[in-house]
mmCIF file of C-alpha atoms and ligand atoms in Angstrom:
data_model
loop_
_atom_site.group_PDB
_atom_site.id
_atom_site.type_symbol
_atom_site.label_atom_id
_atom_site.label_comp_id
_atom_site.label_asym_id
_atom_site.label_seq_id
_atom_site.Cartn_x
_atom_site.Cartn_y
_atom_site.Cartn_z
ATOM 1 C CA UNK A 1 0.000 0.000 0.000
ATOM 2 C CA UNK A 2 1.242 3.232 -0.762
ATOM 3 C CA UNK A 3 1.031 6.629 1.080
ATOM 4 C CA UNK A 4 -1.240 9.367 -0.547
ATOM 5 C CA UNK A 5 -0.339 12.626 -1.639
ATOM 6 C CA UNK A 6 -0.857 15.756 0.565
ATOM 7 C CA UNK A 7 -1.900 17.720 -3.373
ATOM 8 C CA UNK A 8 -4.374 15.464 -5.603
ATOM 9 C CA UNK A 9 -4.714 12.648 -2.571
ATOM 10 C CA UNK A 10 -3.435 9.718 -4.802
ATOM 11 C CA UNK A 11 -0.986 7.648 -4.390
ATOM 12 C CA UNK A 12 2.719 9.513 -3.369
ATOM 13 C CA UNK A 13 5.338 8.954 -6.014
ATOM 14 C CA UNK A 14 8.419 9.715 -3.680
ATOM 15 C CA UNK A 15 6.772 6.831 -1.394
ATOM 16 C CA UNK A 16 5.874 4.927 -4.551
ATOM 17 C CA UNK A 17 9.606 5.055 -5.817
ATOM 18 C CA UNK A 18 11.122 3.826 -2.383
ATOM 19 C CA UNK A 19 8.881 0.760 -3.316
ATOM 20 C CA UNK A 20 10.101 0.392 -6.880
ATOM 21 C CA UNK A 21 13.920 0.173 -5.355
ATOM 22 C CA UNK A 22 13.009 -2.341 -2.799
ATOM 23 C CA UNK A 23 10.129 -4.342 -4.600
ATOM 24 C CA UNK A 24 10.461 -4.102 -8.401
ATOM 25 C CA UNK A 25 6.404 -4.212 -7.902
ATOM 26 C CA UNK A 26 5.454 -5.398 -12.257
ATOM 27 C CA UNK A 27 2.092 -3.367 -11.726
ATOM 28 C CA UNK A 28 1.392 -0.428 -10.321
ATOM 29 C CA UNK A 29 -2.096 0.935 -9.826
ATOM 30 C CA UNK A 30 -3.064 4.494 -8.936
ATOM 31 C CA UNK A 31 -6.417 6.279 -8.767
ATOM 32 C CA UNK A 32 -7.783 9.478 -10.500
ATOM 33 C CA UNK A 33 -8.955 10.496 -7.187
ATOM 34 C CA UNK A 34 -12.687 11.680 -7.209
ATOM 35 C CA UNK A 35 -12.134 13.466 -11.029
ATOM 36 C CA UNK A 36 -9.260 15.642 -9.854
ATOM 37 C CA UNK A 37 -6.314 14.126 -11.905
ATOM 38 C CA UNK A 38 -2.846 12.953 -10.574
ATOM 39 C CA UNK A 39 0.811 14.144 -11.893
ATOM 40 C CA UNK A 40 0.700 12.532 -14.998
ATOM 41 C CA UNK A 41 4.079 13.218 -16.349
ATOM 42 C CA UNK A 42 6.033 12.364 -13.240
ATOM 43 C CA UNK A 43 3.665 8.787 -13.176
ATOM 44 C CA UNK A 44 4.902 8.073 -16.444
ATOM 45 C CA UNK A 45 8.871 9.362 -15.982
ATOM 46 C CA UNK A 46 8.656 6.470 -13.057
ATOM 47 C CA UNK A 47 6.961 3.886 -15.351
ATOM 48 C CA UNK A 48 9.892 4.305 -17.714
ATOM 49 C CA UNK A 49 12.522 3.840 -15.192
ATOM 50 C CA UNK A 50 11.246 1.102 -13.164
ATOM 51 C CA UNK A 51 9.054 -0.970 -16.316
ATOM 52 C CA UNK A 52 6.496 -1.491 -14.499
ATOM 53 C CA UNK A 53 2.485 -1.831 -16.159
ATOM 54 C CA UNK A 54 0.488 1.070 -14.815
ATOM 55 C CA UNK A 55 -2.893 0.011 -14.341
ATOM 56 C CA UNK A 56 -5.075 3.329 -13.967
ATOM 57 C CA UNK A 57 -8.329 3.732 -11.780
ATOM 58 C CA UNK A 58 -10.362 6.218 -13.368
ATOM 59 C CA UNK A 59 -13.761 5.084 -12.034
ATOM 60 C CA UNK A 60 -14.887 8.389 -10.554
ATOM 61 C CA UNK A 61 -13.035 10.867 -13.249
ATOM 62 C CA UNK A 62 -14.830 10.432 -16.338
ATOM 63 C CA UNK A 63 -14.397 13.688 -18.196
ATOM 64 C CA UNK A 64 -11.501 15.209 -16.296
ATOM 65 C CA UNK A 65 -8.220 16.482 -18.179
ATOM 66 C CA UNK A 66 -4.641 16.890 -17.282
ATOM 67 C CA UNK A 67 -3.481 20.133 -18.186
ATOM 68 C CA UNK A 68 -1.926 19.235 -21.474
ATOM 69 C CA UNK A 69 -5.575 18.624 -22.808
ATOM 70 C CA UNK A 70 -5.112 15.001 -22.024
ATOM 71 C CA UNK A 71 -8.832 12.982 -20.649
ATOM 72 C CA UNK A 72 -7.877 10.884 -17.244
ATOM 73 C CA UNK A 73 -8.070 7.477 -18.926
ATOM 74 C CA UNK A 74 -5.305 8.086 -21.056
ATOM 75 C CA UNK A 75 -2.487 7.283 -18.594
ATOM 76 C CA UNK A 76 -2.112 3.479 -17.879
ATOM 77 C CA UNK A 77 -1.605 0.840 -19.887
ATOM 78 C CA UNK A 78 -5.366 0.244 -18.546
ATOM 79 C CA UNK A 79 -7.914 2.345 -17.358
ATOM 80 C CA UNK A 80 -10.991 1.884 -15.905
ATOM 81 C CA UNK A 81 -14.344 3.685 -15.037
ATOM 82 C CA UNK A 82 -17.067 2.873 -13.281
ATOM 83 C CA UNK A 83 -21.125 3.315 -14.489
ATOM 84 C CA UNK A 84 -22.381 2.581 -11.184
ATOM 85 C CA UNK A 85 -24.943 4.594 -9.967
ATOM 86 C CA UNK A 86 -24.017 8.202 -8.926
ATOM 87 C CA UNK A 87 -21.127 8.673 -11.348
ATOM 88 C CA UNK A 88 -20.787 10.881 -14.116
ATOM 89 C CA UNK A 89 -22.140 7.965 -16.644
ATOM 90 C CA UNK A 90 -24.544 5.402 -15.022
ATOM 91 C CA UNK A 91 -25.796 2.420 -16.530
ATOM 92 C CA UNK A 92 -26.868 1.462 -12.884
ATOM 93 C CA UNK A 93 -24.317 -1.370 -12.633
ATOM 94 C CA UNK A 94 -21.419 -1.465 -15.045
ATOM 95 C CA UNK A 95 -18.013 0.039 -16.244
ATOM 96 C CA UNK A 96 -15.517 0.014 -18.903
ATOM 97 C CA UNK A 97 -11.816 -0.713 -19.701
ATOM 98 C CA UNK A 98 -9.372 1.602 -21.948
ATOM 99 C CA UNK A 99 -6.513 0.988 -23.887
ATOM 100 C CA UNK A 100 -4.489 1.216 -26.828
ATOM 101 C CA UNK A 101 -2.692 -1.905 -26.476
ATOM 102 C CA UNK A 102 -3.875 -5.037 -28.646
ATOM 103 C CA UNK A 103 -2.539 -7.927 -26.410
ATOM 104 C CA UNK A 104 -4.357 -6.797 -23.356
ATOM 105 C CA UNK A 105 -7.823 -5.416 -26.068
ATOM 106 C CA UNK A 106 -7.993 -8.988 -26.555
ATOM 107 C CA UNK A 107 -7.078 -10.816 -23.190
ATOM 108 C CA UNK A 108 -9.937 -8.111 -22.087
ATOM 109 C CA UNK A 109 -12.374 -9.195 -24.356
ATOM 110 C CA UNK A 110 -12.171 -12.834 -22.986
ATOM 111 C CA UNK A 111 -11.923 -11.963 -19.811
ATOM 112 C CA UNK A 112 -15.396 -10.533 -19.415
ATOM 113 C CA UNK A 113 -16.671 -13.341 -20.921
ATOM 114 C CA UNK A 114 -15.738 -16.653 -19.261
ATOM 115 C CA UNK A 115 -12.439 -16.652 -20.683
ATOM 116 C CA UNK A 116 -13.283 -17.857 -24.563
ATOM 117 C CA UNK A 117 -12.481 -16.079 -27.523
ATOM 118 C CA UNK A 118 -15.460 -15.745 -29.587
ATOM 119 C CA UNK A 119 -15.413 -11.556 -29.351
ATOM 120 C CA UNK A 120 -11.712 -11.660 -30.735
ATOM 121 C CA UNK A 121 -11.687 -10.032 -34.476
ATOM 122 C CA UNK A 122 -11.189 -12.899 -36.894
ATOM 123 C CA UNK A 123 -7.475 -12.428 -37.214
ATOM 124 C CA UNK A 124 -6.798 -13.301 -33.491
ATOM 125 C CA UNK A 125 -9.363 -15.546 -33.252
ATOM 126 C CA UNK A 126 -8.063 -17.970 -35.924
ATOM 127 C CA UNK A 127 -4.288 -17.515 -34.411
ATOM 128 C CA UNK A 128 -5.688 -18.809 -30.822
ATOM 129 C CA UNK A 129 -7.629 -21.367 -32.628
ATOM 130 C CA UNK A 130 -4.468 -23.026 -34.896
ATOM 131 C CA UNK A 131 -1.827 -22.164 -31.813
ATOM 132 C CA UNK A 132 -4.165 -24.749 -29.538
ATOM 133 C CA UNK A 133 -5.065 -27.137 -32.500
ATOM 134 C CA UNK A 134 -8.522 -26.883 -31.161
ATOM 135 C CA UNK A 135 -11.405 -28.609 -33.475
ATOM 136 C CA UNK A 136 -14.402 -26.910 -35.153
ATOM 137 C CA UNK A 137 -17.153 -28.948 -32.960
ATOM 138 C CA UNK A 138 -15.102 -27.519 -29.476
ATOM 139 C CA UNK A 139 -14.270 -23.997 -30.765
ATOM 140 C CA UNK A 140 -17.042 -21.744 -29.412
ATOM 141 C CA UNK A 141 -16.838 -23.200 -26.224
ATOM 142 C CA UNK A 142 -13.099 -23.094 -25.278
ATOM 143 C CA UNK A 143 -12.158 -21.099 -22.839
ATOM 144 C CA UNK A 144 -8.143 -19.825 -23.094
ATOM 145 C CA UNK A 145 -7.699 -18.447 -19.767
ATOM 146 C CA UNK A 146 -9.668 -18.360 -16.834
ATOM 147 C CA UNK A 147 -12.585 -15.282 -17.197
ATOM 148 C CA UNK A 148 -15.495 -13.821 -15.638
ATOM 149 C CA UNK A 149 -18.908 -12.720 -16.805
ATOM 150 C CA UNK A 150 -19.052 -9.539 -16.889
ATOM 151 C CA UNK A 151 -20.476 -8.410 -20.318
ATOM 152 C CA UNK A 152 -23.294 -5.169 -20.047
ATOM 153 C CA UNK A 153 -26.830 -6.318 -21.069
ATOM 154 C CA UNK A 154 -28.479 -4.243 -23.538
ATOM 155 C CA UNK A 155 -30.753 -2.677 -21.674
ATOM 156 C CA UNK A 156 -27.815 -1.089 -20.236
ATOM 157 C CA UNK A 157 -25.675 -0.297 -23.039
ATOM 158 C CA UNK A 158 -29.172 1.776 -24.070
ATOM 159 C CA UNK A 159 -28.963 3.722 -20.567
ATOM 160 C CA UNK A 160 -25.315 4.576 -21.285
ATOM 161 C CA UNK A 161 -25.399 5.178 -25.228
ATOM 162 C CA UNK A 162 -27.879 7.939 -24.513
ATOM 163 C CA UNK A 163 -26.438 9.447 -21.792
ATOM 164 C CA UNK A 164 -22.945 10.181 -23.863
ATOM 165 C CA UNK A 165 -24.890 12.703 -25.826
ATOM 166 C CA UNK A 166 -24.407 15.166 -22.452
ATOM 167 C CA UNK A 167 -21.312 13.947 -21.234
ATOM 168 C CA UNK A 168 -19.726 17.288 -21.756
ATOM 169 C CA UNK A 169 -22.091 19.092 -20.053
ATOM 170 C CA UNK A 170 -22.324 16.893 -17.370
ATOM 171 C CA UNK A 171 -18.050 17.295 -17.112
ATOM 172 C CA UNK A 172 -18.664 20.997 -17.214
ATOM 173 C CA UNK A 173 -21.529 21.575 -14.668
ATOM 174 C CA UNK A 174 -19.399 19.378 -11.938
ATOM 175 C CA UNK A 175 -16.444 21.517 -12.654
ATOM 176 C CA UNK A 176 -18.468 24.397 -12.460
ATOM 177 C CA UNK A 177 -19.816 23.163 -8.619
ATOM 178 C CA UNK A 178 -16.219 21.663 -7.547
ATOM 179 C CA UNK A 179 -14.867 25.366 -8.791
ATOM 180 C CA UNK A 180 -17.654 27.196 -6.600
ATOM 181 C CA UNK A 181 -17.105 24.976 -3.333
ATOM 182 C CA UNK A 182 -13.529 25.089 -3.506
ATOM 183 C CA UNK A 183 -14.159 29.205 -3.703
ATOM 184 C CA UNK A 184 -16.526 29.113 -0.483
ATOM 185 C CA UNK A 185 -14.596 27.033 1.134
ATOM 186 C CA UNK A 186 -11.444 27.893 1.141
ATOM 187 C CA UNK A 187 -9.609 28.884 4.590
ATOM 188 C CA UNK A 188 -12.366 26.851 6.145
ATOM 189 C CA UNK A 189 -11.427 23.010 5.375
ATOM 190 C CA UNK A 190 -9.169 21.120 3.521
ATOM 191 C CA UNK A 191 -9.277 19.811 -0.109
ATOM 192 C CA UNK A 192 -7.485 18.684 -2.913
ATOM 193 C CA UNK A 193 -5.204 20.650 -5.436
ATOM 194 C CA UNK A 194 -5.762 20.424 -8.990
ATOM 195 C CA UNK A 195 -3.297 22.864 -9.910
ATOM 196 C CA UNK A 196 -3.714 23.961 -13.945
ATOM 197 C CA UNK A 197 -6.083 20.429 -14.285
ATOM 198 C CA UNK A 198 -9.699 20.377 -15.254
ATOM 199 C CA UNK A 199 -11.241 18.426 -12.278
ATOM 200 C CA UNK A 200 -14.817 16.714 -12.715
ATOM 201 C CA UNK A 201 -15.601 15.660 -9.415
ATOM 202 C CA UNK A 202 -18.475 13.312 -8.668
ATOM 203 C CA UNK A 203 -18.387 14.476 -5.085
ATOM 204 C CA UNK A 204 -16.700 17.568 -3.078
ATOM 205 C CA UNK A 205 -14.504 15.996 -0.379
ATOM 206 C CA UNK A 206 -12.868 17.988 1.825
ATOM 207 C CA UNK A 207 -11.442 17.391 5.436
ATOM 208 C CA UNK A 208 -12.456 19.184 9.094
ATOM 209 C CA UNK A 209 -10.104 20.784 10.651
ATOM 210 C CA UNK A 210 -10.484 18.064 13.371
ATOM 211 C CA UNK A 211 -12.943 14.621 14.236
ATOM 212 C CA UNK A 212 -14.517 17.087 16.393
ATOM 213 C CA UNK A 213 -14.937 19.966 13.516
ATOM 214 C CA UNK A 214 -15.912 16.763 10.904
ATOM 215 C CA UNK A 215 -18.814 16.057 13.644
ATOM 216 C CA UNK A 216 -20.088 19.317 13.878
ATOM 217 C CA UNK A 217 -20.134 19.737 10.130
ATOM 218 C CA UNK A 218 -22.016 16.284 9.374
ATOM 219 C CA UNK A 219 -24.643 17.380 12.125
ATOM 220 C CA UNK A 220 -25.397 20.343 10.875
ATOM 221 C CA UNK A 221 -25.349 18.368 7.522
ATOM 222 C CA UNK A 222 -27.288 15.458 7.860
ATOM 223 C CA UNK A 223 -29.747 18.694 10.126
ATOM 224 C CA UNK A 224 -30.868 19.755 6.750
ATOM 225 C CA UNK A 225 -31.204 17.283 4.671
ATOM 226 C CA UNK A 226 -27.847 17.476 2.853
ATOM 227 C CA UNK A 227 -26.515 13.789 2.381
ATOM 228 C CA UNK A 228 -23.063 13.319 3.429
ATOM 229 C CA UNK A 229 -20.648 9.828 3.839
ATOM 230 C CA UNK A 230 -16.883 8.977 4.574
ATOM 231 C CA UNK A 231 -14.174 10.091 2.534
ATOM 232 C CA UNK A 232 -14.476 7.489 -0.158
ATOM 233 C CA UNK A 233 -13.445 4.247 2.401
ATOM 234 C CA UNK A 234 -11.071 6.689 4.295
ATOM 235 C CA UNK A 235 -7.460 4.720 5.166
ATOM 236 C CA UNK A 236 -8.376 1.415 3.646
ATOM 237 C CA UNK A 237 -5.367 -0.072 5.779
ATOM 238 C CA UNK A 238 -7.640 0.387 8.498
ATOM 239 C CA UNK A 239 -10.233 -1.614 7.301
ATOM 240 C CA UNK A 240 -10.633 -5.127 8.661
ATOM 241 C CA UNK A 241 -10.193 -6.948 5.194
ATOM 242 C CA UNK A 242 -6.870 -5.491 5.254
ATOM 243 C CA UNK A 243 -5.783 -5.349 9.042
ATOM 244 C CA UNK A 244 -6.894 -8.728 9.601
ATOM 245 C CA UNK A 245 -4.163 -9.988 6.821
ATOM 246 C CA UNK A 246 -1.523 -7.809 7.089
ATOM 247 C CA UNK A 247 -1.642 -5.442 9.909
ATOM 248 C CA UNK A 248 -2.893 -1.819 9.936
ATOM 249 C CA UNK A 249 -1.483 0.783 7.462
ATOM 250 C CA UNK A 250 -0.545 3.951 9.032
ATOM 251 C CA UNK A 251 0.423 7.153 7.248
ATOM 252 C CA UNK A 252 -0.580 11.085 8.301
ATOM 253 C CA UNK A 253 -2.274 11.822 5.003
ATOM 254 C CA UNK A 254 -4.154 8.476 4.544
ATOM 255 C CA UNK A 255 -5.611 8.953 8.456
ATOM 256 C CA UNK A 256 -6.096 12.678 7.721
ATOM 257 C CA UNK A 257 -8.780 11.875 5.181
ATOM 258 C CA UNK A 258 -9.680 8.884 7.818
ATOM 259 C CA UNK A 259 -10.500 10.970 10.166
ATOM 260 C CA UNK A 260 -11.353 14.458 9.007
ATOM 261 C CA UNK A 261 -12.734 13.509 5.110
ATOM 262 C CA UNK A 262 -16.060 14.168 4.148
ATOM 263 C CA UNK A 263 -18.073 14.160 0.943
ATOM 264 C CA UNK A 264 -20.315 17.238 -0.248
ATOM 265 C CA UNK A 265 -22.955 16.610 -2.887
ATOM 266 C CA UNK A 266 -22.192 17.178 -6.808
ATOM 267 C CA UNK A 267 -23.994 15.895 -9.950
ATOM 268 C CA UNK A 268 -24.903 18.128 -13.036
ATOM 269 C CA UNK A 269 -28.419 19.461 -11.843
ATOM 270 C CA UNK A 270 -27.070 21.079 -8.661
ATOM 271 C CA UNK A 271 -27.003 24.789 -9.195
ATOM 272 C CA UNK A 272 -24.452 27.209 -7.804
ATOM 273 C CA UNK A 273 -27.037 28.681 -5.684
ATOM 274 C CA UNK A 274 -27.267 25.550 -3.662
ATOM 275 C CA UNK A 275 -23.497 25.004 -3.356
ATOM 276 C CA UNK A 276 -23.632 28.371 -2.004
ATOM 277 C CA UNK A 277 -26.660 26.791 0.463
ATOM 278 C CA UNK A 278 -24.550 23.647 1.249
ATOM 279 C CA UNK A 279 -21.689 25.700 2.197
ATOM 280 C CA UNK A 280 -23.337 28.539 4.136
ATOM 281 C CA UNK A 281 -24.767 24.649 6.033
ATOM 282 C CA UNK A 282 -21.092 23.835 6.601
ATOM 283 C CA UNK A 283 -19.406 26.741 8.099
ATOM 284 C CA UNK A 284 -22.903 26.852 10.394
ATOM 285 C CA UNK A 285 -23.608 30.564 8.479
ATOM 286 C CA UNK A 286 -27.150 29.205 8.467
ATOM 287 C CA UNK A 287 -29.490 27.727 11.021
ATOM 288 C CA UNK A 288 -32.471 25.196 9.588
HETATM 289 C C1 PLP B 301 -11.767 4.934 -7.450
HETATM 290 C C2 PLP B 301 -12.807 3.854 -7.586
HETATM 291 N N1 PLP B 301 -12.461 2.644 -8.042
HETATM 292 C C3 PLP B 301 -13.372 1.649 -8.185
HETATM 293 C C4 PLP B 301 -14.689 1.851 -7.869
HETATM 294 C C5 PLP B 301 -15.659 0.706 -8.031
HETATM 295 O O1 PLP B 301 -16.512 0.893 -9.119
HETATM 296 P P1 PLP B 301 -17.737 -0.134 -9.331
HETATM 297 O O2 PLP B 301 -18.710 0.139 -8.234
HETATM 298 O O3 PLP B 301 -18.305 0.182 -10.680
HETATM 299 O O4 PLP B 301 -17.151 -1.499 -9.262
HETATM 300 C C6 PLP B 301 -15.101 3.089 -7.375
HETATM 301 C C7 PLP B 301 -16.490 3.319 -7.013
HETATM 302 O O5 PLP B 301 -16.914 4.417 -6.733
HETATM 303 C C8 PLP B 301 -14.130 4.122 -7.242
HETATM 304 O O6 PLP B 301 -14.476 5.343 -6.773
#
């Protein structure tokens, strides 16, 4: 586990390096933390010196760009984004996987689907078929490395088709609202830097000054109405699953947004008006 970054909150490359000296890890995955992107050049100056495969978690930054006009996605060998519910793109359940990169294209298309090949363009199909010596009545049904079955119905490729249509201005009305609580909030609590990024944020988190601060704040919060939650899972080397295996991970930054992280509401329909409401709600400006 690495330690997170006191800027964009992802992972910490001087922290990440140490690790590349003393494990040679062959992947490395790092997260687009809640649509504000991380340092992409410096990610991919340590990719090149230590070979590893950069596997990129995009799932809550559809839409953001690095400064160079680059989307988030663009970064890893992989990425991936999430359509769950409550992102920028929802198909309810769901997701999807970039890259440029043939080899993995393919070993992704079987993957989702039980491990067989039958989604592979004909070329690569008929090269898996003749390398295996596999016969025409057993083709369809081979399966070439172990897979899941994970393929979107219809019905919600439908949901997300029609959604693309305003996936710009969905990117641009959550910058807009991550823009206008950063502006009334600043001084007050803590929150990422995006620097000269364009950050699409699917929520505002920000941390208290203190637990104490963080329990004011979600009281007068959850007071009016005005949903709130953890800081994405907080430290997740605090979490049992983890703990239990290999001990709790402890590092200031990762307990910071343990302890003092909190999520504000954003999605496209919010209005700057009520960002100004939910803020006046968190300094206590505003009684019920
Ligand atoms: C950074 C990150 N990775 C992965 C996921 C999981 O996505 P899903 O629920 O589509 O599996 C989420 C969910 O919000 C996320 O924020």
């Amino acid at each position: 586990m690495i330690k997170t970054d006191k800027g964009t909150y992802g992972i910490d490359l001087d922290h990440l390096e140490e690790v590349c000296k003393a494990d040679k890890p062959d992947a490395v995955i790092f997260v687009q933390v809640l649509g504000v992107p991380h340092y992409k050049e410096k990610l991919l100056a340590l990719k090149e010196k230590y070979g590893f495969c950069l596997l990129e978690d995009a799932c809550a930054s559809l839409g953001a760009e690095h400064s160079d006009g680059s989307m988030v996605g663009t970064v890893g060998d992989m990425s991936s984004f999430s359509f769950y519910f409550g992102h920028q793109l929802s198909t309810i359940e769901g997701g999807m996987v970039n890259t440029d990169d043939k080899e993995l294209y393919d070993i992704l298309l079987m993957l989702r689907s039980h491990g067989w090949a039958k989604d592979l363009d004909q070329e690569a199909y008929d090269k898996l078929i003749a390398d295996h010596n596999i016969d025409d009545f057993h083709r369809p049904f081979t399966f070439f490395i172990p897979g899941f079955n994970l393929r979107s119905t219809d019905l919600q490729a439908f949901i997300g088709l029609r959604q693309i249509e305003r996936a710009g201005w969905v990117s641009q009305r959550r910058y807009e609202n991550h823009l206008r609580y950063a502006s009334n909030l600043d001084g007050y609590v803590e929150f990422q830097n995006w620097g000269e990024d364009f950050p699409v944020s699917i929520s505002f988190g920000a941390l208290a000054q203190s637990d104490e601060h963080r329990r004011e704040i979600v009281s007068r919060l959850v007071e009016n109405g005005i949903e709130t939650r953890i800081y994405s899972a907080g430290n997740l080397g605090r979490h049992p699953f983890w703990v239990e295996r290999y001990g709790s991970f402890e590092d200031e930054m990762s307990d910071n947004i343990h302890t003092r992280g909190f999520f504000l509401p954003n999605y496209p329909e919010l209005t700057l008006e009520e960002v100004d409401f939910i803020c006046s709600i968190v300094k206590g400006l505003r009684k019920k």
